GROMACS .gro file of C-alpha atoms in nm:
model
  445
    1UNK     CA    1   6.049  10.763   9.316
    2UNK     CA    2   6.127  10.455   9.499
    3UNK     CA    3   6.390  10.480   9.809
    4UNK     CA    4   6.646  10.220   9.864
    5UNK     CA    5   6.683  10.332  10.256
    6UNK     CA    6   6.277  10.380  10.328
    7UNK     CA    7   6.081  10.143  10.552
    8UNK     CA    8   6.127   9.855  10.730
    9UNK     CA    9   6.345   9.656  10.502
   10UNK     CA   10   6.630   9.870  10.303
   11UNK     CA   11   6.840   9.787  10.039
   12UNK     CA   12   7.214   9.864   9.965
   13UNK     CA   13   7.295   9.851   9.581
   14UNK     CA   14   7.651   9.776   9.478
   15UNK     CA   15   7.854  10.026   9.275
   16UNK     CA   16   7.791  10.398   9.290
   17UNK     CA   17   7.438  10.549   9.329
   18UNK     CA   18   7.234  10.640   8.999
   19UNK     CA   19   7.055  11.002   8.997
   20UNK     CA   20   6.703  10.953   8.947
   21UNK     CA   21   6.614  11.072   8.572
   22UNK     CA   22   6.464  10.947   8.246
   23UNK     CA   23   6.667  10.673   8.103
   24UNK     CA   24   6.640  10.442   7.795
   25UNK     CA   25   6.557  10.097   7.809
   26UNK     CA   26   6.852   9.870   7.818
   27UNK     CA   27   7.113  10.094   7.988
   28UNK     CA   28   7.262  10.057   8.344
   29UNK     CA   29   7.043  10.328   8.465
   30UNK     CA   30   6.733  10.216   8.374
   31UNK     CA   31   6.823   9.871   8.520
   32UNK     CA   32   6.903  10.017   8.837
   33UNK     CA   33   6.568  10.228   8.900
   34UNK     CA   34   6.405   9.895   8.732
   35UNK     CA   35   6.524   9.718   9.042
   36UNK     CA   36   6.475   9.953   9.283
   37UNK     CA   37   6.103  10.018   9.227
   38UNK     CA   38   6.041   9.650   9.206
   39UNK     CA   39   6.222   9.554   9.534
   40UNK     CA   40   6.096   9.853   9.714
   41UNK     CA   41   5.740   9.733   9.598
   42UNK     CA   42   5.769   9.411   9.714
   43UNK     CA   43   5.930   9.464  10.063
   44UNK     CA   44   5.659   9.725  10.134
   45UNK     CA   45   5.400   9.475  10.041
   46UNK     CA   46   5.549   9.210  10.285
   47UNK     CA   47   5.605   9.479  10.589
   48UNK     CA   48   5.259   9.617  10.573
   49UNK     CA   49   5.145   9.270  10.661
   50UNK     CA   50   5.441   9.198  10.901
   51UNK     CA   51   5.621   9.529  11.058
   52UNK     CA   52   5.876   9.318  11.297
   53UNK     CA   53   5.992   9.125  10.972
   54UNK     CA   54   6.402   9.165  10.943
   55UNK     CA   55   6.661   9.043  10.685
   56UNK     CA   56   6.900   8.770  10.804
   57UNK     CA   57   7.173   9.068  10.761
   58UNK     CA   58   6.957   9.297  11.010
   59UNK     CA   59   6.786   9.612  10.845
   60UNK     CA   60   6.991   9.625  10.524
   61UNK     CA   61   7.010   9.369  10.233
   62UNK     CA   62   7.286   9.389   9.959
   63UNK     CA   63   7.195   9.400   9.596
   64UNK     CA   64   7.444   9.302   9.355
   65UNK     CA   65   7.264   9.375   8.998
   66UNK     CA   66   7.538   9.234   8.785
   67UNK     CA   67   7.799   9.021   8.889
   68UNK     CA   68   7.866   8.860   8.567
   69UNK     CA   69   7.797   8.599   8.289
   70UNK     CA   70   7.477   8.345   8.384
   71UNK     CA   71   7.155   8.314   8.333
   72UNK     CA   72   7.083   8.301   8.671
   73UNK     CA   73   7.010   8.480   9.012
   74UNK     CA   74   7.053   8.381   9.369
   75UNK     CA   75   7.002   8.454   9.740
   76UNK     CA   76   7.306   8.370   9.973
   77UNK     CA   77   7.194   8.533  10.283
   78UNK     CA   78   7.430   8.797  10.241
   79UNK     CA   79   7.284   8.979   9.953
   80UNK     CA   80   7.031   8.914   9.656
   81UNK     CA   81   7.280   8.850   9.310
   82UNK     CA   82   7.183   8.871   8.983
   83UNK     CA   83   7.363   8.810   8.629
   84UNK     CA   84   7.343   8.865   8.232
   85UNK     CA   85   7.420   8.675   7.941
   86UNK     CA   86   7.351   8.665   7.528
   87UNK     CA   87   7.021   8.570   7.368
   88UNK     CA   88   6.910   8.575   7.035
   89UNK     CA   89   6.724   8.877   7.115
   90UNK     CA   90   7.019   9.061   7.290
   91UNK     CA   91   7.210   9.062   7.630
   92UNK     CA   92   6.959   8.922   7.915
   93UNK     CA   93   6.979   9.084   8.239
   94UNK     CA   94   6.829   8.859   8.536
   95UNK     CA   95   6.808   9.176   8.723
   96UNK     CA   96   6.643   9.371   8.516
   97UNK     CA   97   6.313   9.165   8.566
   98UNK     CA   98   6.065   9.282   8.815
   99UNK     CA   99   5.953   8.880   8.843
  100UNK     CA  100   6.298   8.772   8.946
  101UNK     CA  101   6.378   9.056   9.140
  102UNK     CA  102   6.073   9.001   9.350
  103UNK     CA  103   6.148   8.618   9.368
  104UNK     CA  104   6.461   8.668   9.494
  105UNK     CA  105   6.384   8.937   9.770
  106UNK     CA  106   6.096   8.656   9.839
  107UNK     CA  107   6.372   8.420   9.961
  108UNK     CA  108   6.528   8.669  10.177
  109UNK     CA  109   6.153   8.753  10.314
  110UNK     CA  110   6.097   8.404  10.373
  111UNK     CA  111   6.422   8.352  10.535
  112UNK     CA  112   6.384   8.641  10.784
  113UNK     CA  113   5.993   8.472  10.854
  114UNK     CA  114   6.079   8.125  10.900
  115UNK     CA  115   6.480   8.071  10.905
  116UNK     CA  116   6.423   7.686  11.002
  117UNK     CA  117   6.370   7.620  10.629
  118UNK     CA  118   6.729   7.727  10.528
  119UNK     CA  119   6.933   7.432  10.663
  120UNK     CA  120   6.661   7.168  10.689
  121UNK     CA  121   6.715   6.836  10.484
  122UNK     CA  122   6.351   6.828  10.319
  123UNK     CA  123   6.212   6.826   9.956
  124UNK     CA  124   5.918   7.043  10.060
  125UNK     CA  125   6.088   7.284  10.259
  126UNK     CA  126   6.346   7.356   9.948
  127UNK     CA  127   6.049   7.377   9.701
  128UNK     CA  128   5.863   7.594   9.920
  129UNK     CA  129   6.130   7.861   9.930
  130UNK     CA  130   6.086   7.839   9.546
  131UNK     CA  131   5.726   7.890   9.552
  132UNK     CA  132   5.699   8.171   9.809
  133UNK     CA  133   5.954   8.327   9.587
  134UNK     CA  134   5.713   8.286   9.287
  135UNK     CA  135   5.428   8.396   9.493
  136UNK     CA  136   5.590   8.702   9.624
  137UNK     CA  137   5.665   8.823   9.275
  138UNK     CA  138   5.296   8.744   9.168
  139UNK     CA  139   5.167   8.915   9.449
  140UNK     CA  140   5.409   9.234   9.429
  141UNK     CA  141   5.302   9.275   9.055
  142UNK     CA  142   4.928   9.268   9.162
  143UNK     CA  143   5.013   9.619   9.367
  144UNK     CA  144   5.005   9.759   9.017
  145UNK     CA  145   4.676   9.886   8.883
  146UNK     CA  146   4.831   9.845   8.517
  147UNK     CA  147   4.920   9.494   8.603
  148UNK     CA  148   4.567   9.420   8.777
  149UNK     CA  149   4.402   9.577   8.488
  150UNK     CA  150   4.590   9.386   8.232
  151UNK     CA  151   4.527   9.059   8.422
  152UNK     CA  152   4.154   9.099   8.464
  153UNK     CA  153   4.140   9.156   8.053
  154UNK     CA  154   4.329   8.908   7.944
  155UNK     CA  155   4.142   8.634   8.157
  156UNK     CA  156   3.797   8.768   8.150
  157UNK     CA  157   3.818   8.785   8.537
  158UNK     CA  158   3.921   8.390   8.590
  159UNK     CA  159   4.294   8.462   8.692
  160UNK     CA  160   4.405   8.134   8.710
  161UNK     CA  161   4.451   8.134   8.353
  162UNK     CA  162   4.756   8.163   8.154
  163UNK     CA  163   4.854   8.524   8.162
  164UNK     CA  164   5.111   8.785   8.227
  165UNK     CA  165   5.054   8.718   8.593
  166UNK     CA  166   5.076   8.362   8.583
  167UNK     CA  167   5.392   8.379   8.343
  168UNK     CA  168   5.684   8.447   8.566
  169UNK     CA  169   6.031   8.585   8.405
  170UNK     CA  170   5.928   8.531   8.054
  171UNK     CA  171   6.279   8.666   7.879
  172UNK     CA  172   6.488   8.470   8.093
  173UNK     CA  173   6.291   8.179   8.027
  174UNK     CA  174   6.313   8.240   7.655
  175UNK     CA  175   6.691   8.264   7.686
  176UNK     CA  176   6.738   7.950   7.881
  177UNK     CA  177   6.504   7.778   7.601
  178UNK     CA  178   6.785   7.826   7.322
  179UNK     CA  179   7.016   7.629   7.479
  180UNK     CA  180   6.825   7.403   7.708
  181UNK     CA  181   6.483   7.355   7.550
  182UNK     CA  182   6.306   7.114   7.790
  183UNK     CA  183   6.486   7.285   8.123
  184UNK     CA  184   6.177   7.537   8.183
  185UNK     CA  185   5.827   7.604   8.045
  186UNK     CA  186   5.722   7.687   7.690
  187UNK     CA  187   5.626   8.052   7.744
  188UNK     CA  188   5.819   8.161   8.037
  189UNK     CA  189   6.073   8.048   8.340
  190UNK     CA  190   5.795   7.860   8.555
  191UNK     CA  191   5.398   7.927   8.484
  192UNK     CA  192   5.156   7.935   8.756
  193UNK     CA  193   4.861   7.854   8.529
  194UNK     CA  194   4.984   7.451   8.540
  195UNK     CA  195   4.797   7.140   8.638
  196UNK     CA  196   5.037   6.961   8.861
  197UNK     CA  197   4.916   6.770   9.146
  198UNK     CA  198   5.100   6.661   9.462
  199UNK     CA  199   5.293   6.341   9.485
  200UNK     CA  200   5.542   6.219   9.749
  201UNK     CA  201   5.881   6.373   9.648
  202UNK     CA  202   6.058   6.077   9.759
  203UNK     CA  203   5.865   5.864   9.479
  204UNK     CA  204   5.979   6.122   9.206
  205UNK     CA  205   6.304   6.157   8.991
  206UNK     CA  206   6.525   6.372   9.101
  207UNK     CA  207   6.526   6.591   8.797
  208UNK     CA  208   6.324   6.609   8.476
  209UNK     CA  209   6.218   6.794   8.190
  210UNK     CA  210   6.015   7.119   8.246
  211UNK     CA  211   5.669   6.928   8.130
  212UNK     CA  212   5.738   6.644   8.399
  213UNK     CA  213   5.719   6.712   8.766
  214UNK     CA  214   6.026   6.603   8.963
  215UNK     CA  215   6.164   6.632   9.354
  216UNK     CA  216   6.389   6.921   9.249
  217UNK     CA  217   6.298   7.233   9.421
  218UNK     CA  218   6.207   7.451   9.165
  219UNK     CA  219   6.003   7.175   8.973
  220UNK     CA  220   5.822   7.061   9.270
  221UNK     CA  221   5.724   7.417   9.364
  222UNK     CA  222   5.477   7.445   9.084
  223UNK     CA  223   5.223   7.247   9.260
  224UNK     CA  224   5.203   7.486   9.546
  225UNK     CA  225   5.208   7.773   9.313
  226UNK     CA  226   4.933   7.625   9.098
  227UNK     CA  227   4.703   7.591   9.399
  228UNK     CA  228   4.787   7.923   9.527
  229UNK     CA  229   4.701   8.092   9.163
  230UNK     CA  230   4.359   7.844   9.215
  231UNK     CA  231   4.296   7.982   9.549
  232UNK     CA  232   4.377   8.334   9.423
  233UNK     CA  233   4.112   8.334   9.171
  234UNK     CA  234   3.846   8.186   9.386
  235UNK     CA  235   3.883   8.424   9.661
  236UNK     CA  236   3.836   8.714   9.391
  237UNK     CA  237   3.504   8.538   9.278
  238UNK     CA  238   3.380   8.561   9.653
  239UNK     CA  239   3.528   8.922   9.688
  240UNK     CA  240   3.331   9.042   9.404
  241UNK     CA  241   3.025   8.885   9.460
  242UNK     CA  242   2.763   8.975   9.190
  243UNK     CA  243   2.971   9.188   8.999
  244UNK     CA  244   3.103   8.999   8.711
  245UNK     CA  245   3.370   9.058   8.585
  246UNK     CA  246   3.537   9.150   8.919
  247UNK     CA  247   3.683   9.497   8.931
  248UNK     CA  248   4.046   9.601   8.978
  249UNK     CA  249   3.985   9.712   9.333
  250UNK     CA  250   3.818   9.356   9.393
  251UNK     CA  251   4.155   9.217   9.285
  252UNK     CA  252   4.392   9.465   9.461
  253UNK     CA  253   4.205   9.376   9.824
  254UNK     CA  254   4.207   8.973   9.751
  255UNK     CA  255   4.592   9.000   9.675
  256UNK     CA  256   4.634   9.183  10.040
  257UNK     CA  257   4.415   8.940  10.201
  258UNK     CA  258   4.626   8.665  10.039
  259UNK     CA  259   4.918   8.803  10.189
  260UNK     CA  260   4.792   8.817  10.540
  261UNK     CA  261   4.655   8.448  10.502
  262UNK     CA  262   4.980   8.293  10.364
  263UNK     CA  263   5.196   8.461  10.655
  264UNK     CA  264   4.976   8.326  10.856
  265UNK     CA  265   4.991   7.963  10.744
  266UNK     CA  266   5.341   7.951  10.690
  267UNK     CA  267   5.408   8.119  11.081
  268UNK     CA  268   5.199   7.826  11.223
  269UNK     CA  269   5.323   7.551  11.039
  270UNK     CA  270   5.559   7.318  11.201
  271UNK     CA  271   5.870   7.232  11.003
  272UNK     CA  272   5.786   6.845  10.891
  273UNK     CA  273   5.846   6.616  10.621
  274UNK     CA  274   5.498   6.729  10.481
  275UNK     CA  275   5.524   7.115  10.514
  276UNK     CA  276   5.317   7.179  10.187
  277UNK     CA  277   4.981   7.021  10.381
  278UNK     CA  278   5.074   7.188  10.704
  279UNK     CA  279   5.096   7.535  10.540
  280UNK     CA  280   4.761   7.481  10.365
  281UNK     CA  281   4.578   7.378  10.675
  282UNK     CA  282   4.717   7.712  10.827
  283UNK     CA  283   4.591   7.918  10.564
  284UNK     CA  284   4.235   7.767  10.560
  285UNK     CA  285   4.219   7.828  10.928
  286UNK     CA  286   4.348   8.177  10.880
  287UNK     CA  287   4.133   8.293  10.583
  288UNK     CA  288   3.782   8.301  10.766
  289UNK     CA  289   3.879   8.624  10.932
  290UNK     CA  290   3.968   8.786  10.611
  291UNK     CA  291   3.635   8.678  10.472
  292UNK     CA  292   3.386   8.383  10.552
  293UNK     CA  293   3.365   8.261  10.191
  294UNK     CA  294   3.742   8.216  10.208
  295UNK     CA  295   3.811   7.870  10.360
  296UNK     CA  296   3.577   7.693  10.102
  297UNK     CA  297   3.781   7.818   9.814
  298UNK     CA  298   4.102   7.757   9.923
  299UNK     CA  299   3.972   7.391  10.056
  300UNK     CA  300   3.867   7.334   9.695
  301UNK     CA  301   4.222   7.482   9.557
  302UNK     CA  302   4.426   7.264   9.785
  303UNK     CA  303   4.184   6.929   9.724
  304UNK     CA  304   4.205   6.954   9.369
  305UNK     CA  305   4.592   6.976   9.376
  306UNK     CA  306   4.625   6.696   9.642
  307UNK     CA  307   4.816   6.902   9.862
  308UNK     CA  308   4.519   6.824  10.139
  309UNK     CA  309   4.340   6.492  10.136
  310UNK     CA  310   3.931   6.518  10.159
  311UNK     CA  311   3.944   6.386  10.498
  312UNK     CA  312   4.237   6.638  10.579
  313UNK     CA  313   4.083   6.940  10.440
  314UNK     CA  314   3.739   6.822  10.627
  315UNK     CA  315   3.874   6.832  10.959
  316UNK     CA  316   4.024   7.207  10.923
  317UNK     CA  317   3.871   7.441  11.194
  318UNK     CA  318   3.900   7.827  11.129
  319UNK     CA  319   4.054   8.046  11.365
  320UNK     CA  320   3.798   8.255  11.567
  321UNK     CA  321   4.066   8.531  11.626
  322UNK     CA  322   4.098   8.833  11.376
  323UNK     CA  323   4.368   8.808  11.131
  324UNK     CA  324   4.647   9.038  11.209
  325UNK     CA  325   4.427   9.259  11.429
  326UNK     CA  326   4.748   9.517  11.479
  327UNK     CA  327   4.906   9.468  11.150
  328UNK     CA  328   5.119   9.158  11.253
  329UNK     CA  329   5.131   8.775  11.287
  330UNK     CA  330   5.274   8.780  11.632
  331UNK     CA  331   4.956   8.616  11.793
  332UNK     CA  332   4.933   8.272  11.593
  333UNK     CA  333   5.181   8.072  11.815
  334UNK     CA  334   5.448   7.995  11.535
  335UNK     CA  335   5.649   7.673  11.604
  336UNK     CA  336   5.975   7.749  11.725
  337UNK     CA  337   6.108   7.430  11.811
  338UNK     CA  338   6.450   7.340  11.735
  339UNK     CA  339   6.482   7.098  11.470
  340UNK     CA  340   6.658   6.747  11.505
  341UNK     CA  341   6.963   6.621  11.366
  342UNK     CA  342   7.083   6.278  11.162
  343UNK     CA  343   7.411   6.157  11.113
  344UNK     CA  344   7.447   5.976  10.770
  345UNK     CA  345   7.730   5.768  10.671
  346UNK     CA  346   7.983   5.948  10.498
  347UNK     CA  347   8.117   5.670  10.303
  348UNK     CA  348   7.774   5.650  10.098
  349UNK     CA  349   7.884   5.975   9.927
  350UNK     CA  350   8.240   5.936   9.866
  351UNK     CA  351   8.314   6.113  10.238
  352UNK     CA  352   8.509   5.857  10.399
  353UNK     CA  353   8.473   5.775  10.758
  354UNK     CA  354   8.326   6.051  10.904
  355UNK     CA  355   7.967   6.104  10.944
  356UNK     CA  356   7.766   6.368  10.773
  357UNK     CA  357   7.548   6.567  11.000
  358UNK     CA  358   7.203   6.727  10.845
  359UNK     CA  359   6.896   6.865  10.999
  360UNK     CA  360   6.561   6.730  10.956
  361UNK     CA  361   6.226   6.803  10.958
  362UNK     CA  362   6.122   6.721  11.297
  363UNK     CA  363   5.908   6.952  11.463
  364UNK     CA  364   5.617   6.835  11.641
  365UNK     CA  365   5.291   6.837  11.439
  366UNK     CA  366   4.998   7.036  11.574
  367UNK     CA  367   4.765   6.932  11.312
  368UNK     CA  368   4.726   6.587  11.098
  369UNK     CA  369   4.732   6.768  10.785
  370UNK     CA  370   4.803   6.494  10.476
  371UNK     CA  371   4.822   6.493  10.113
  372UNK     CA  372   4.579   6.306   9.902
  373UNK     CA  373   4.697   5.976   9.776
  374UNK     CA  374   4.665   5.897   9.395
  375UNK     CA  375   4.389   5.622   9.469
  376UNK     CA  376   4.201   5.728   9.765
  377UNK     CA  377   4.254   5.813  10.135
  378UNK     CA  378   4.569   5.992  10.277
  379UNK     CA  379   4.974   5.982  10.199
  380UNK     CA  380   5.090   5.909  10.541
  381UNK     CA  381   5.367   6.177  10.589
  382UNK     CA  382   5.768   5.999  10.577
  383UNK     CA  383   5.946   6.004  10.892
  384UNK     CA  384   6.178   6.269  10.949
  385UNK     CA  385   6.487   6.067  10.918
  386UNK     CA  386   6.358   5.936  10.579
  387UNK     CA  387   6.280   6.250  10.416
  388UNK     CA  388   6.638   6.401  10.512
  389UNK     CA  389   6.818   6.105  10.352
  390UNK     CA  390   6.604   6.120  10.063
  391UNK     CA  391   6.691   6.509  10.032
  392UNK     CA  392   7.072   6.445  10.067
  393UNK     CA  393   7.096   6.172   9.815
  394UNK     CA  394   6.920   6.428   9.556
  395UNK     CA  395   7.159   6.680   9.621
  396UNK     CA  396   7.448   6.456   9.557
  397UNK     CA  397   7.290   6.313   9.241
  398UNK     CA  398   7.235   6.645   9.099
  399UNK     CA  399   7.572   6.779   9.198
  400UNK     CA  400   7.467   7.049   9.422
  401UNK     CA  401   7.721   6.982   9.715
  402UNK     CA  402   8.049   7.177   9.765
  403UNK     CA  403   8.267   6.897   9.943
  404UNK     CA  404   8.552   7.154   9.989
  405UNK     CA  405   8.832   6.821   9.973
  406UNK     CA  406   8.652   6.624  10.185
  407UNK     CA  407   8.678   6.278  10.152
  408UNK     CA  408   8.922   6.107   9.875
  409UNK     CA  409   8.958   6.211   9.520
  410UNK     CA  410   8.866   5.888   9.361
  411UNK     CA  411   8.557   5.860   9.577
  412UNK     CA  412   8.449   6.178   9.670
  413UNK     CA  413   8.075   6.246   9.477
  414UNK     CA  414   8.198   6.611   9.396
  415UNK     CA  415   8.129   6.721   9.002
  416UNK     CA  416   8.354   7.006   8.913
  417UNK     CA  417   8.104   7.198   8.723
  418UNK     CA  418   7.780   7.386   8.851
  419UNK     CA  419   7.664   7.604   9.088
  420UNK     CA  420   7.642   7.453   9.426
  421UNK     CA  421   7.366   7.508   9.647
  422UNK     CA  422   7.493   7.337   9.944
  423UNK     CA  423   7.850   7.303  10.106
  424UNK     CA  424   8.027   7.085  10.401
  425UNK     CA  425   8.126   7.249  10.666
  426UNK     CA  426   8.441   7.030  10.872
  427UNK     CA  427   8.370   6.994  11.237
  428UNK     CA  428   8.629   6.778  11.316
  429UNK     CA  429   8.508   6.430  11.376
  430UNK     CA  430   8.229   6.477  11.155
  431UNK     CA  431   8.076   6.691  10.869
  432UNK     CA  432   7.783   6.941  10.853
  433UNK     CA  433   7.572   6.985  10.555
  434UNK     CA  434   7.485   7.368  10.527
  435UNK     CA  435   7.295   7.558  10.246
  436UNK     CA  436   7.481   7.836  10.061
  437UNK     CA  437   7.228   7.990   9.858
  438UNK     CA  438   6.895   7.954   9.645
  439UNK     CA  439   6.970   7.953   9.272
  440UNK     CA  440   6.695   8.033   9.043
  441UNK     CA  441   6.818   7.971   8.688
  442UNK     CA  442   7.043   7.768   8.460
  443UNK     CA  443   7.342   7.814   8.679
  444UNK     CA  444   7.636   7.722   8.459
  445UNK     CA  445   7.882   7.940   8.621
   0.00000   0.00000   0.00000
């Protein structure tokens, strides 16, 4: 029986507590315990690898299981918030899905691990928050023996094929598809078994149908999530050795190794414009401590997705130290340098004469990791100021900024409809851009 107040990372559900018992599917009581089980399992997975991890709110994170009508869920540094809406199959509750629950929890875990990603004006930082949520959901799912058995059976041991593991949030995706058929994947909200490859987000459209890649965070996240699933499949082959197909126990061990490797890569990666490549290089470096055969398959996965160029992957040197020898990632030298700031002209966004201040992805690079160019060679990382300008431009194009009355009504770029992920904070002589939340659905509210 899951306990909301057990473990290092605790939860507090809104409303009265529900007694343990056998409840019918579709009832509020059933949803309560589904959420409790999934969130406990997800948090325990991450704290087993990083015992010092804390929520932004401290040791307890609020969970609001049904906050009204929307096909959405979000994390806002105060709580995990879920909604419901009608579909042809009945009422869909986002808080009933273990995928969505563990995705939102993933936002909170990453925010505790790497808080610099929250406010930085960067496409790759925003997209990495989404890919980490999806990776968190998949790794949490693989802690269930029945899921491991199902995936191995459905894919014949090649787990980067389309399966229940790769199809994230099938029910929510189906509900959104009824009214917005090109907004999500054909069989889920997002499918990790995809063929997207890295492109410079500054050269991509700010939004696009689900079949195409755009710089929108959920869309662009699929590049790294696809590489992650490819790498996980390759690690499973290494771990299984001569055993074909791999066993359920092999998959359990590999999922836990991947959790360690992913945390190590994130911790040592500086927050820069090409954050994907930095994390990928860090994961390769750390993976040799878990198994000497892992770096080769991780390199292959990140090269195929163009997240790392051939020359960058070839230059990665493995760590010689053990991976998390005492159950924590404290010895990897996580970058902690403050981020730079950039003042943008407020007039460009209809905000009047006051400058708009944003945080830039400007930590020092410790390793020259670069993505692969479409023709040959590497993509030179964009300057931190260029990345920040492009990110802010995209936010306004998608109507994601709550201007809170700043500027003049006739010129302000502040559409009335739609959930705002960012807001403007009035500092007197200037305005500052701050993230409000990470939203993960249709966001009609």
